[in-house]
Short mmCIF file of C-alpha atoms in Angstrom, two decimals:
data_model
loop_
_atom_site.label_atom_id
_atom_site.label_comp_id
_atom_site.label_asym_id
_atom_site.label_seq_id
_atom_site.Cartn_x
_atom_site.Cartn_y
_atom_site.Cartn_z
CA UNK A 1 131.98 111.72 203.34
CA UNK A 2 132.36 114.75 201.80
CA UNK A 3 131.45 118.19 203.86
CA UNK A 4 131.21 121.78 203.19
CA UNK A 5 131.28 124.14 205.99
CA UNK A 6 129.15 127.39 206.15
CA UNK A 7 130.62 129.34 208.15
CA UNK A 8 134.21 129.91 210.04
CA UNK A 9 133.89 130.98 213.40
CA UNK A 10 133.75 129.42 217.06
CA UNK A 11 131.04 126.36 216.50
CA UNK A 12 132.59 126.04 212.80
CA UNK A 13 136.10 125.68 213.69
CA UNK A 14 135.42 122.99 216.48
CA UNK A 15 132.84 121.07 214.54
CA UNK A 16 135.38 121.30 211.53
CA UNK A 17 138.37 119.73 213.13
CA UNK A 18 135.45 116.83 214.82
CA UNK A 19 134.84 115.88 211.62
CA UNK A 20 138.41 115.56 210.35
CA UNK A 21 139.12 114.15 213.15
CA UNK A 22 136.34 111.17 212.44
CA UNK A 23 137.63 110.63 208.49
CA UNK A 24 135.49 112.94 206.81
CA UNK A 25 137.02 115.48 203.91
CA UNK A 26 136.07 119.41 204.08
CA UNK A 27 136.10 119.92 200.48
CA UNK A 28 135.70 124.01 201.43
CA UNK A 29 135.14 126.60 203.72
CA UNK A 30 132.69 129.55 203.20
CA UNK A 31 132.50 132.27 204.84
CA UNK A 32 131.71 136.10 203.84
CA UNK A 33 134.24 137.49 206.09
CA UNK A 34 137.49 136.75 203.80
CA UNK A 35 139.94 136.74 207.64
CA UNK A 36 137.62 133.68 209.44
CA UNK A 37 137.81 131.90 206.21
CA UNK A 38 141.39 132.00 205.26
CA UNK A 39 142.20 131.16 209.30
CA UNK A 40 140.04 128.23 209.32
CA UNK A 41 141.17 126.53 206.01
CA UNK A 42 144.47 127.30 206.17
CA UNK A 43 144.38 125.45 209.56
CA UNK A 44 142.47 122.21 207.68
CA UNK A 45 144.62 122.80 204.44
CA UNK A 46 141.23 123.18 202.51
CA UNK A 47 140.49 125.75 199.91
CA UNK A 48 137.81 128.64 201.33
CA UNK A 49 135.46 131.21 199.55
CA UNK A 50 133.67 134.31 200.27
CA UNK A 51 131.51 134.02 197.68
CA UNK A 52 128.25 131.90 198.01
CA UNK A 53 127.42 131.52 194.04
CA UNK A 54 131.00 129.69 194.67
CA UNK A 55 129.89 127.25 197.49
CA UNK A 56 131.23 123.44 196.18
CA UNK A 57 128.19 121.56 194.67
CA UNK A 58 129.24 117.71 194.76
CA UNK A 59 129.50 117.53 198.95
CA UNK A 60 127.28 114.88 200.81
CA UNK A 61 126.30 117.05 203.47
CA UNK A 62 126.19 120.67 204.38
CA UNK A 63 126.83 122.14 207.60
CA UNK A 64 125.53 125.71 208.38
CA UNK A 65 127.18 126.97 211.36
CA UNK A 66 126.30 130.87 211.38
CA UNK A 67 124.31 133.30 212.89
CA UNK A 68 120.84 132.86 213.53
CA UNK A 69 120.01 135.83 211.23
CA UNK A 70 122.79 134.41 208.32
CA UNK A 71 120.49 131.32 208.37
CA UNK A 72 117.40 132.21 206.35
CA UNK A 73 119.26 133.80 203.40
CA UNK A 74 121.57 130.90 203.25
CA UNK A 75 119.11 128.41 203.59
CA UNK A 76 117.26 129.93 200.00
CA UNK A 77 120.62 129.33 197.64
CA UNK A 78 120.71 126.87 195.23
CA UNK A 79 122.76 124.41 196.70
CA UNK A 80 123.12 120.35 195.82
CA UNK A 81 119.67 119.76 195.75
CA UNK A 82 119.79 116.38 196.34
CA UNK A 83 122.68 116.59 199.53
CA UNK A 84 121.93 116.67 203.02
CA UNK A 85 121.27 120.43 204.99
CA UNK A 86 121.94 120.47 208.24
CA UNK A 87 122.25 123.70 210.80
CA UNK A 88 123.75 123.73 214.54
CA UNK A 89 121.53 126.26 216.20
CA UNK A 90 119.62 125.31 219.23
CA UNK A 91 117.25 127.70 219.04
CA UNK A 92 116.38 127.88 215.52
CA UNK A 93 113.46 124.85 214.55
CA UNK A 94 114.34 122.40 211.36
CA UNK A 95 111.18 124.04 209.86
CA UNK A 96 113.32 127.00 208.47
CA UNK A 97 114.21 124.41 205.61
CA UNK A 98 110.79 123.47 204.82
CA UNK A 99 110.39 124.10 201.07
CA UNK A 100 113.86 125.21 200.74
CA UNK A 101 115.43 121.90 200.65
CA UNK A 102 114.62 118.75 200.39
CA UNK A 103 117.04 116.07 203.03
CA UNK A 104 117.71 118.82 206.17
CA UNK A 105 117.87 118.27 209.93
CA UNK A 106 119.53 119.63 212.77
CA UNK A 107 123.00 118.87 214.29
CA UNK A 108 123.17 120.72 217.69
CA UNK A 109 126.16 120.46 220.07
CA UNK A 110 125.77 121.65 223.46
CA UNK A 111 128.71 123.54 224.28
CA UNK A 112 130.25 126.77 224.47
CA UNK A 113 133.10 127.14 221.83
CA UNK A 114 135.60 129.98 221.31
CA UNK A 115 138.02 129.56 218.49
CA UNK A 116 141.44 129.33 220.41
CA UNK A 117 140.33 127.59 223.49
CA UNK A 118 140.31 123.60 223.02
CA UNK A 119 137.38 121.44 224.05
CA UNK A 120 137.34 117.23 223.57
CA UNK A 121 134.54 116.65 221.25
CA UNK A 122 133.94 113.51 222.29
CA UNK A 123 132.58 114.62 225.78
CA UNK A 124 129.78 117.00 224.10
CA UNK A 125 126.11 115.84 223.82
CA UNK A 126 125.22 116.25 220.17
CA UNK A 127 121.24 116.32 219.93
CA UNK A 128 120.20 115.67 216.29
CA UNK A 129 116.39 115.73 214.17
CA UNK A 130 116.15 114.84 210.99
CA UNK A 131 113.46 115.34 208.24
CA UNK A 132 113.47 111.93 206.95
CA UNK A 133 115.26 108.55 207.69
CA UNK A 134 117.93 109.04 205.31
CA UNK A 135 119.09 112.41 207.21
CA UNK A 136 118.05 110.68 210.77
CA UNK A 137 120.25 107.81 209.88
CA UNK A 138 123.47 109.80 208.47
CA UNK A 139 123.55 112.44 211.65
CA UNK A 140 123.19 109.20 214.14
CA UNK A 141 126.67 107.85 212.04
CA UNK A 142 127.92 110.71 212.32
CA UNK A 143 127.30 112.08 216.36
CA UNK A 144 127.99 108.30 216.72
CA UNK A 145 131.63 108.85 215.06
CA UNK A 146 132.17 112.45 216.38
CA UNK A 147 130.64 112.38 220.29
CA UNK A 148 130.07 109.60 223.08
CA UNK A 149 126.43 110.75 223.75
CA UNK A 150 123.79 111.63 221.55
CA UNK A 151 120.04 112.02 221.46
CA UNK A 152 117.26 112.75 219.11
CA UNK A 153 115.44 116.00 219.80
CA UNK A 154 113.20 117.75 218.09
CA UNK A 155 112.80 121.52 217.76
CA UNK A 156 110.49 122.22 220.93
CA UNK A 157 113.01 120.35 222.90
CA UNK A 158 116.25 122.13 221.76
CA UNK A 159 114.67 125.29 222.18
CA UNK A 160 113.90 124.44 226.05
CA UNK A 161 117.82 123.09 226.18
CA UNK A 162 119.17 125.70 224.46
CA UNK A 163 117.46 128.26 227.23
CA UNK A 164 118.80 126.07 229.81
CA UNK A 165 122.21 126.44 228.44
CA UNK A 166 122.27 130.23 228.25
CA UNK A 167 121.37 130.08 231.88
CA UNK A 168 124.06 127.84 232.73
CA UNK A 169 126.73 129.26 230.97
CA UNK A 170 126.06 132.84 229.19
CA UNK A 171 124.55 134.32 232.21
CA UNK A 172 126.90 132.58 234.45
CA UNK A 173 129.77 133.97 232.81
CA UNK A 174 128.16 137.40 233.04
CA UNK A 175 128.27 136.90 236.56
CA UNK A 176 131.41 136.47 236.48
CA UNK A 177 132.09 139.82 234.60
CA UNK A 178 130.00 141.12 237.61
CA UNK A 179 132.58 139.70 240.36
CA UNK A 180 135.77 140.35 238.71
CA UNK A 181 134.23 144.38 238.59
CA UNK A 182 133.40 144.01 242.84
CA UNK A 183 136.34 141.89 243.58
CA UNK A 184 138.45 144.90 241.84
CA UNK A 185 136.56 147.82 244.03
CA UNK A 186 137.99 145.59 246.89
CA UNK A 187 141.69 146.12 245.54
CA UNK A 188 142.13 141.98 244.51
CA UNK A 189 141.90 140.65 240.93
CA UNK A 190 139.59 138.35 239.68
CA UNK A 191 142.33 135.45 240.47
CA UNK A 192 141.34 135.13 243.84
CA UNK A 193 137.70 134.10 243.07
CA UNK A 194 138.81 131.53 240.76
CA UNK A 195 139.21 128.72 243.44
CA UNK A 196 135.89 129.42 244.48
CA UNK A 197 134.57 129.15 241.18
CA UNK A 198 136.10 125.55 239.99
CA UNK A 199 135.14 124.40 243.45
CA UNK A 200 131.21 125.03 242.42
CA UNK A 201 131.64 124.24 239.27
CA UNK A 202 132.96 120.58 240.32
CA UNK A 203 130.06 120.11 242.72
CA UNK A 204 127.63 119.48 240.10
CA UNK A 205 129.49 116.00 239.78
CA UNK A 206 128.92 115.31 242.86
CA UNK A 207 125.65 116.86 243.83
CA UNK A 208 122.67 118.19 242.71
CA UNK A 209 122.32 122.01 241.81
CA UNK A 210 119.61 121.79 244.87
CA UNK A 211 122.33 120.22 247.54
CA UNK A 212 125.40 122.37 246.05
CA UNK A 213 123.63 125.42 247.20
CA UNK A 214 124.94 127.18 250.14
CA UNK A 215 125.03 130.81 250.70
CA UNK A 216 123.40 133.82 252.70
CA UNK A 217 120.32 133.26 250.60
CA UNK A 218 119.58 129.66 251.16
CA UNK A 219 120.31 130.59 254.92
CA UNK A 220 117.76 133.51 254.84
CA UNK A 221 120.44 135.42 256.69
CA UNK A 222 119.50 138.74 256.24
CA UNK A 223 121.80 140.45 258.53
CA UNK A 224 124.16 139.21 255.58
CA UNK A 225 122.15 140.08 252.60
CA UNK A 226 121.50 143.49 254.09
CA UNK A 227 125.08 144.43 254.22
CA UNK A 228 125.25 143.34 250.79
CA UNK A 229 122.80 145.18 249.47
CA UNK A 230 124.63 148.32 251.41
CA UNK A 231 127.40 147.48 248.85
CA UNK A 232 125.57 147.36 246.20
CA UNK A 233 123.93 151.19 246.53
CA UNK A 234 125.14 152.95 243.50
CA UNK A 235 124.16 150.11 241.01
CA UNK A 236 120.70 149.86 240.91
CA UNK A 237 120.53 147.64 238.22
CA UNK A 238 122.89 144.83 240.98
CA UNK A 239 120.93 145.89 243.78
CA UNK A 240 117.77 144.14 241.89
CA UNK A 241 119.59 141.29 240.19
CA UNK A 242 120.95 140.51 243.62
CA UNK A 243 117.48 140.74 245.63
CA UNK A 244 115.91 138.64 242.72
CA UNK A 245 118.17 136.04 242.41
CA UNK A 246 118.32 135.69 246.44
CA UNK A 247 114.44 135.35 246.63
CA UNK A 248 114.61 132.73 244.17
CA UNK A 249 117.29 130.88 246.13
CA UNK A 250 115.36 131.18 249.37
CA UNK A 251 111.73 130.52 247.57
CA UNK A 252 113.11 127.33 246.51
CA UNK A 253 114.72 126.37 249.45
CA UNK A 254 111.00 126.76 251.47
CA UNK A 255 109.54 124.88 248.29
CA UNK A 256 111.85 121.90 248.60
CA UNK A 257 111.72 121.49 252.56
#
């Protein structure tokens, strides 16, 4: 099958190399920033372009893996009228291509991706909608080909997983940001929490969110969660995030038993 890629950064590059990977030919890379594109096709030895009046017109499918806010203007060029559409956002709904084009769906794998870090493919849910059977049956060959799991969804439900995953992994991570900045005010680097945070990360295979919880929180020890909030004086904005997220802890805790 013949692909075009729209765009050239984290989700594109991954999603590029999945589908070389499963016999498919990139035919061309677009992107308007001239650096991402040259990187990314240089890596696939495909030819790239910066221009969109340039984008290849005799692909099978087209994959739009930009920005949220790139989508809509995208979505409105004249492009292979008769080929297949298809954006990765999880929070964007297929109905953006209504009247724009006329095979689209929705190819939407849920994982965090940055450019240079490597992630197995195969071990990503892909969640796919399509707009007719055609589309529905081309994205099932193709998640089929590129992942071992993948599920039909339609917009209202990858907008609910899509907020789950910025829970579970953008906020976490700014948590982290938050820790390494503490762990440094008590002279250490952010090394020494890393233990700690495989270890909780690898619970969830073993345990539910609900039974991996331990903590002064879940305790209701607030000798603890005093002292901590002591520590926490000249941030404000950590003092709250850190009362908030421990009444949530406990409140569920009292729900559940």
């Amino acid at each position: 099958m013949k692909v075009v890629i729209i765009g050239a950064g984290n989700l594109a590059t991954h999603l590029s190399f999945a589908l070389k990977a499963a016999g498919h030919q990139i035919v061309q890379i677009f992107s308007r920033s001239q650096n991402s594109a040259s990187e990314l096709a240089g890596k696939l030895n495909v030819p790239f372009i910066i221009d969109a009046t340039s984008i290849n017109q005799q692909a099978d499918i087209y994959f739009y893996a930009v920005s949220d806010d790139a989508l809509p203007s995208l979505l409105s060029l004249d492009i292979a009228p008769d080929a297949i559409h298809v954006h990765t956002a999880g929070s964007v709904s297929m109905d953006l291509f209504i009247n724009k084009k006329k095979h689209f769906g929705v190819f939407y794998p849920l994982q965090t991706f940055s450019k240079n870090k490597p992630v197995d493919f195969k071990k990503i849910p892909v969640f796919i909608e399509g707009s007719d059977k055609l589309v529905e049956d081309m994205l099932e060959l193709l998640s089929g080909q590129m992942a071992e799991k993948s599920y039909k969804a339609d917009s209202a439900q990858r907008l609910k997983l899509h907020v789950a995953a910025v829970f579970a992994s953008n906020f976490v991570n700014h948590l982290y940001n938050i820790s390494s900045d503490l762990v440094q005010t008590a002279g250490f680097s952010f090394e020494v929490l890393k233990p700690l945070i495989v270890e909780t990360a690898d619970k969830i295979n073993y345990l539910s969110p609900s039974d991996a919880q331990t903590g002064p929180a879940k305790r209701n020890d607030i000798g603890v969660i005093n002292n901590h909030l002591d520590q926490l004086v000249e941030s404000s904005d950590l003092r709250s995030l850190y009362q908030a997220l421990t009444k949530m802890i406990f409140d569920k805790q009292v729900h559940q038993s």
